[in-house]
Amino acid sequence: MKNKRGGAMSFSLDSLVQMAEEKRKELEELEAAIRVMKRLNNAPTIEESSIDNPINETGLIDITDLEEPSSEGPKKRSLKDDIRDLVERFGDQEFTVSHVESALKKLGKASDAKNFKNRLSMLVRTLYEDGVIERTFEGSGKTPHKYRYITNK
């Protein structure tokens, strides 16, 4: 390569690797932009879409002709639902919140969030208050409460 004065430019290996990486990133960004543009160009316009033309002669859409999506779609499972299912599977064994956390991790349903264990503790207490589980040992300080699933409801 030559510099602006016509002389040879010197590059270190590190600077060449860095320049190549920058160009590679630029190329990836351009390719991503191309994919987006292709998708947008192939997307149907409102006029071309399969809507049963709810647009009246004034150009307004009459909402009475539109179908609203059902709010009764598949219910997303909550962490409380996962814990409820989990404690059932503990059977008549005593467990602590740490056991629940460990089992959720093994199932891939745990979080690395800072207060995740506190959240688990609150949800286990809610299951206790709802009568799903019973407290078999009242912990205090660093000694945790122990629970058991109530099998004969």
PDB file of C-alpha atoms in Angstrom:
ATOM      1  CA  MET A   1       0.000   0.000   0.000  1.00  0.00           C
ATOM      2  CA  LYS A   2       1.152   3.542  -0.614  1.00  0.00           C
ATOM      3  CA  ASN A   3       0.519   6.610   1.507  1.00  0.00           C
ATOM      4  CA  LYS A   4      -0.674   9.944   0.096  1.00  0.00           C
ATOM      5  CA  ARG A   5       2.851  11.039  -0.801  1.00  0.00           C
ATOM      6  CA  GLY A   6       3.482   7.921  -2.832  1.00  0.00           C
ATOM      7  CA  GLY A   7       5.729   6.283  -0.249  1.00  0.00           C
ATOM      8  CA  ALA A   8       5.138   2.815   1.128  1.00  0.00           C
ATOM      9  CA  MET A   9       3.000   2.568   4.257  1.00  0.00           C
ATOM     10  CA  SER A  10       4.018   0.177   6.968  1.00  0.00           C
ATOM     11  CA  PHE A  11       1.475  -1.792   8.915  1.00  0.00           C
ATOM     12  CA  SER A  12       1.925  -4.037  11.873  1.00  0.00           C
ATOM     13  CA  LEU A  13       0.256  -7.420  11.976  1.00  0.00           C
ATOM     14  CA  ASP A  14      -2.015  -6.236  14.781  1.00  0.00           C
ATOM     15  CA  SER A  15      -3.160  -3.181  12.825  1.00  0.00           C
ATOM     16  CA  LEU A  16      -3.873  -5.314   9.728  1.00  0.00           C
ATOM     17  CA  VAL A  17      -5.881  -7.806  11.818  1.00  0.00           C
ATOM     18  CA  GLN A  18      -7.804  -4.920  13.372  1.00  0.00           C
ATOM     19  CA  MET A  19      -8.524  -3.359   9.966  1.00  0.00           C
ATOM     20  CA  ALA A  20      -9.727  -6.718   8.613  1.00  0.00           C
ATOM     21  CA  GLU A  21     -12.011  -7.182  11.616  1.00  0.00           C
ATOM     22  CA  GLU A  22     -13.480  -3.688  11.131  1.00  0.00           C
ATOM     23  CA  LYS A  23     -14.110  -4.400   7.434  1.00  0.00           C
ATOM     24  CA  ARG A  24     -15.671  -7.779   8.340  1.00  0.00           C
ATOM     25  CA  LYS A  25     -18.050  -6.034  10.755  1.00  0.00           C
ATOM     26  CA  GLU A  26     -18.954  -3.446   8.119  1.00  0.00           C
ATOM     27  CA  LEU A  27     -19.653  -6.243   5.641  1.00  0.00           C
ATOM     28  CA  GLU A  28     -21.853  -8.096   8.174  1.00  0.00           C
ATOM     29  CA  GLU A  29     -23.821  -4.889   8.818  1.00  0.00           C
ATOM     30  CA  LEU A  30     -24.305  -4.332   5.073  1.00  0.00           C
ATOM     31  CA  GLU A  31     -25.428  -7.941   4.574  1.00  0.00           C
ATOM     32  CA  ALA A  32     -27.907  -7.581   7.456  1.00  0.00           C
ATOM     33  CA  ALA A  33     -29.259  -4.381   5.892  1.00  0.00           C
ATOM     34  CA  ILE A  34     -29.631  -6.176   2.555  1.00  0.00           C
ATOM     35  CA  ARG A  35     -31.608  -8.995   4.202  1.00  0.00           C
ATOM     36  CA  VAL A  36     -33.929  -6.479   5.875  1.00  0.00           C
ATOM     37  CA  MET A  37     -34.455  -4.597   2.615  1.00  0.00           C
ATOM     38  CA  LYS A  38     -35.239  -7.857   0.780  1.00  0.00           C
ATOM     39  CA  ARG A  39     -37.797  -8.777   3.439  1.00  0.00           C
ATOM     40  CA  LEU A  40     -39.376  -5.329   3.267  1.00  0.00           C
ATOM     41  CA  ASN A  41     -39.536  -5.439  -0.525  1.00  0.00           C
ATOM     42  CA  ASN A  42     -41.256  -8.835  -0.407  1.00  0.00           C
ATOM     43  CA  ALA A  43     -43.716  -7.824   2.335  1.00  0.00           C
ATOM     44  CA  PRO A  44     -47.235  -7.269   1.049  1.00  0.00           C
ATOM     45  CA  THR A  45     -48.605  -3.758   1.239  1.00  0.00           C
ATOM     46  CA  ILE A  46     -51.930  -3.118   2.964  1.00  0.00           C
ATOM     47  CA  GLU A  47     -53.689  -3.078  -0.387  1.00  0.00           C
ATOM     48  CA  GLU A  48     -52.107  -6.400  -1.415  1.00  0.00           C
ATOM     49  CA  SER A  49     -52.692  -8.145   1.909  1.00  0.00           C
ATOM     50  CA  SER A  50     -55.464 -10.592   2.551  1.00  0.00           C
ATOM     51  CA  ILE A  51     -57.571  -8.191   4.633  1.00  0.00           C
ATOM     52  CA  ASP A  52     -61.201  -8.224   3.510  1.00  0.00           C
ATOM     53  CA  ASN A  53     -60.936  -4.568   2.564  1.00  0.00           C
ATOM     54  CA  PRO A  54     -62.245  -2.880   5.738  1.00  0.00           C
ATOM     55  CA  ILE A  55     -61.453   0.504   4.177  1.00  0.00           C
ATOM     56  CA  ASN A  56     -64.586   2.394   3.190  1.00  0.00           C
ATOM     57  CA  GLU A  57     -64.936   4.968   0.433  1.00  0.00           C
ATOM     58  CA  THR A  58     -63.692   7.769   2.714  1.00  0.00           C
ATOM     59  CA  GLY A  59     -60.414   5.904   3.262  1.00  0.00           C
ATOM     60  CA  LEU A  60     -61.200   5.167   6.901  1.00  0.00           C
ATOM     61  CA  ILE A  61     -61.126   1.691   8.422  1.00  0.00           C
ATOM     62  CA  ASP A  62     -64.391   0.575  10.018  1.00  0.00           C
ATOM     63  CA  ILE A  63     -63.301  -1.261  13.170  1.00  0.00           C
ATOM     64  CA  THR A  64     -66.608  -3.114  13.399  1.00  0.00           C
ATOM     65  CA  ASP A  65     -65.498  -5.120  10.357  1.00  0.00           C
ATOM     66  CA  LEU A  66     -62.249  -6.183  12.020  1.00  0.00           C
ATOM     67  CA  GLU A  67     -61.821  -9.333  14.074  1.00  0.00           C
ATOM     68  CA  GLU A  68     -60.033  -8.846  17.367  1.00  0.00           C
ATOM     69  CA  PRO A  69     -57.474 -11.447  18.329  1.00  0.00           C
ATOM     70  CA  SER A  70     -58.669 -13.759  21.042  1.00  0.00           C
ATOM     71  CA  SER A  71     -57.403 -12.852  24.480  1.00  0.00           C
ATOM     72  CA  GLU A  72     -57.816 -16.496  25.422  1.00  0.00           C
ATOM     73  CA  GLY A  73     -54.709 -17.626  23.591  1.00  0.00           C
ATOM     74  CA  PRO A  74     -52.381 -20.135  25.148  1.00  0.00           C
ATOM     75  CA  LYS A  75     -51.637 -19.027  28.674  1.00  0.00           C
ATOM     76  CA  LYS A  76     -47.984 -18.356  29.293  1.00  0.00           C
ATOM     77  CA  ARG A  77     -46.688 -20.375  32.204  1.00  0.00           C
ATOM     78  CA  SER A  78     -45.491 -18.370  35.144  1.00  0.00           C
ATOM     79  CA  LEU A  79     -42.651 -19.151  37.501  1.00  0.00           C
ATOM     80  CA  LYS A  80     -45.272 -19.883  40.153  1.00  0.00           C
ATOM     81  CA  ASP A  81     -46.806 -22.536  37.858  1.00  0.00           C
ATOM     82  CA  ASP A  82     -43.371 -24.090  37.350  1.00  0.00           C
ATOM     83  CA  ILE A  83     -42.720 -24.157  41.098  1.00  0.00           C
ATOM     84  CA  ARG A  84     -46.159 -25.659  41.795  1.00  0.00           C
ATOM     85  CA  ASP A  85     -45.457 -28.474  39.315  1.00  0.00           C
ATOM     86  CA  LEU A  86     -41.993 -28.933  40.750  1.00  0.00           C
ATOM     87  CA  VAL A  87     -43.053 -29.283  44.404  1.00  0.00           C
ATOM     88  CA  GLU A  88     -45.635 -31.881  43.357  1.00  0.00           C
ATOM     89  CA  ARG A  89     -42.769 -33.914  41.952  1.00  0.00           C
ATOM     90  CA  PHE A  90     -40.942 -33.755  45.296  1.00  0.00           C
ATOM     91  CA  GLY A  91     -43.722 -36.021  46.594  1.00  0.00           C
ATOM     92  CA  ASP A  92     -43.654 -36.369  50.388  1.00  0.00           C
ATOM     93  CA  GLN A  93     -40.007 -35.283  50.704  1.00  0.00           C
ATOM     94  CA  GLU A  94     -39.187 -32.200  52.748  1.00  0.00           C
ATOM     95  CA  PHE A  95     -37.595 -29.388  50.757  1.00  0.00           C
ATOM     96  CA  THR A  96     -36.269 -25.857  51.115  1.00  0.00           C
ATOM     97  CA  VAL A  97     -36.187 -22.907  48.753  1.00  0.00           C
ATOM     98  CA  SER A  98     -32.616 -23.942  47.878  1.00  0.00           C
ATOM     99  CA  HIS A  99     -33.915 -27.324  46.693  1.00  0.00           C
ATOM    100  CA  VAL A 100     -36.465 -25.543  44.500  1.00  0.00           C
ATOM    101  CA  GLU A 101     -33.750 -23.287  43.058  1.00  0.00           C
ATOM    102  CA  SER A 102     -31.448 -26.242  42.373  1.00  0.00           C
ATOM    103  CA  ALA A 103     -34.221 -28.224  40.646  1.00  0.00           C
ATOM    104  CA  LEU A 104     -35.184 -25.202  38.506  1.00  0.00           C
ATOM    105  CA  LYS A 105     -31.538 -24.828  37.455  1.00  0.00           C
ATOM    106  CA  LYS A 106     -31.394 -28.477  36.405  1.00  0.00           C
ATOM    107  CA  LEU A 107     -34.586 -27.971  34.377  1.00  0.00           C
ATOM    108  CA  GLY A 108     -33.155 -24.824  32.756  1.00  0.00           C
ATOM    109  CA  LYS A 109     -35.842 -22.593  34.255  1.00  0.00           C
ATOM    110  CA  ALA A 110     -33.716 -20.664  36.739  1.00  0.00           C
ATOM    111  CA  SER A 111     -32.383 -17.171  36.344  1.00  0.00           C
ATOM    112  CA  ASP A 112     -29.081 -15.540  37.212  1.00  0.00           C
ATOM    113  CA  ALA A 113     -30.963 -12.408  38.272  1.00  0.00           C
ATOM    114  CA  LYS A 114     -29.694 -10.826  41.450  1.00  0.00           C
ATOM    115  CA  ASN A 115     -32.878 -11.339  43.486  1.00  0.00           C
ATOM    116  CA  PHE A 116     -34.037 -14.617  41.932  1.00  0.00           C
ATOM    117  CA  LYS A 117     -33.777 -16.616  45.160  1.00  0.00           C
ATOM    118  CA  ASN A 118     -35.785 -13.946  47.014  1.00  0.00           C
ATOM    119  CA  ARG A 119     -38.466 -14.237  44.342  1.00  0.00           C
ATOM    120  CA  LEU A 120     -38.486 -18.016  44.740  1.00  0.00           C
ATOM    121  CA  SER A 121     -38.835 -17.615  48.492  1.00  0.00           C
ATOM    122  CA  MET A 122     -41.856 -15.340  48.052  1.00  0.00           C
ATOM    123  CA  LEU A 123     -43.490 -17.748  45.587  1.00  0.00           C
ATOM    124  CA  VAL A 124     -42.903 -20.737  47.890  1.00  0.00           C
ATOM    125  CA  ARG A 125     -44.455 -18.735  50.740  1.00  0.00           C
ATOM    126  CA  THR A 126     -47.440 -17.968  48.462  1.00  0.00           C
ATOM    127  CA  LEU A 127     -47.885 -21.698  47.779  1.00  0.00           C
ATOM    128  CA  TYR A 128     -47.758 -22.250  51.542  1.00  0.00           C
ATOM    129  CA  GLU A 129     -50.412 -19.567  52.099  1.00  0.00           C
ATOM    130  CA  ASP A 130     -52.541 -21.079  49.297  1.00  0.00           C
ATOM    131  CA  GLY A 131     -52.436 -24.453  51.050  1.00  0.00           C
ATOM    132  CA  VAL A 132     -50.504 -26.208  48.284  1.00  0.00           C
ATOM    133  CA  ILE A 133     -47.584 -27.011  50.591  1.00  0.00           C
ATOM    134  CA  GLU A 134     -47.181 -27.220  54.354  1.00  0.00           C
ATOM    135  CA  ARG A 135     -44.344 -25.905  56.486  1.00  0.00           C
ATOM    136  CA  THR A 136     -42.782 -28.817  58.347  1.00  0.00           C
ATOM    137  CA  PHE A 137     -40.033 -26.841  60.054  1.00  0.00           C
ATOM    138  CA  GLU A 138     -39.958 -23.181  61.065  1.00  0.00           C
ATOM    139  CA  GLY A 139     -36.492 -21.911  60.227  1.00  0.00           C
ATOM    140  CA  SER A 140     -34.853 -18.785  61.556  1.00  0.00           C
ATOM    141  CA  GLY A 141     -31.659 -16.910  60.842  1.00  0.00           C
ATOM    142  CA  LYS A 142     -29.532 -18.991  58.478  1.00  0.00           C
ATOM    143  CA  THR A 143     -31.647 -22.098  59.044  1.00  0.00           C
ATOM    144  CA  PRO A 144     -34.241 -22.301  56.246  1.00  0.00           C
ATOM    145  CA  HIS A 145     -37.912 -23.223  56.514  1.00  0.00           C
ATOM    146  CA  LYS A 146     -38.709 -26.753  55.337  1.00  0.00           C
ATOM    147  CA  TYR A 147     -41.826 -27.588  53.352  1.00  0.00           C
ATOM    148  CA  ARG A 148     -43.693 -30.607  52.020  1.00  0.00           C
ATOM    149  CA  TYR A 149     -46.246 -30.946  49.252  1.00  0.00           C
ATOM    150  CA  ILE A 150     -49.747 -31.677  50.578  1.00  0.00           C
ATOM    151  CA  THR A 151     -50.732 -34.822  48.698  1.00  0.00           C
ATOM    152  CA  ASN A 152     -54.188 -35.448  50.232  1.00  0.00           C
ATOM    153  CA  LYS A 153     -56.223 -32.374  49.337  1.00  0.00           C
TER     154      LYS A 153
END
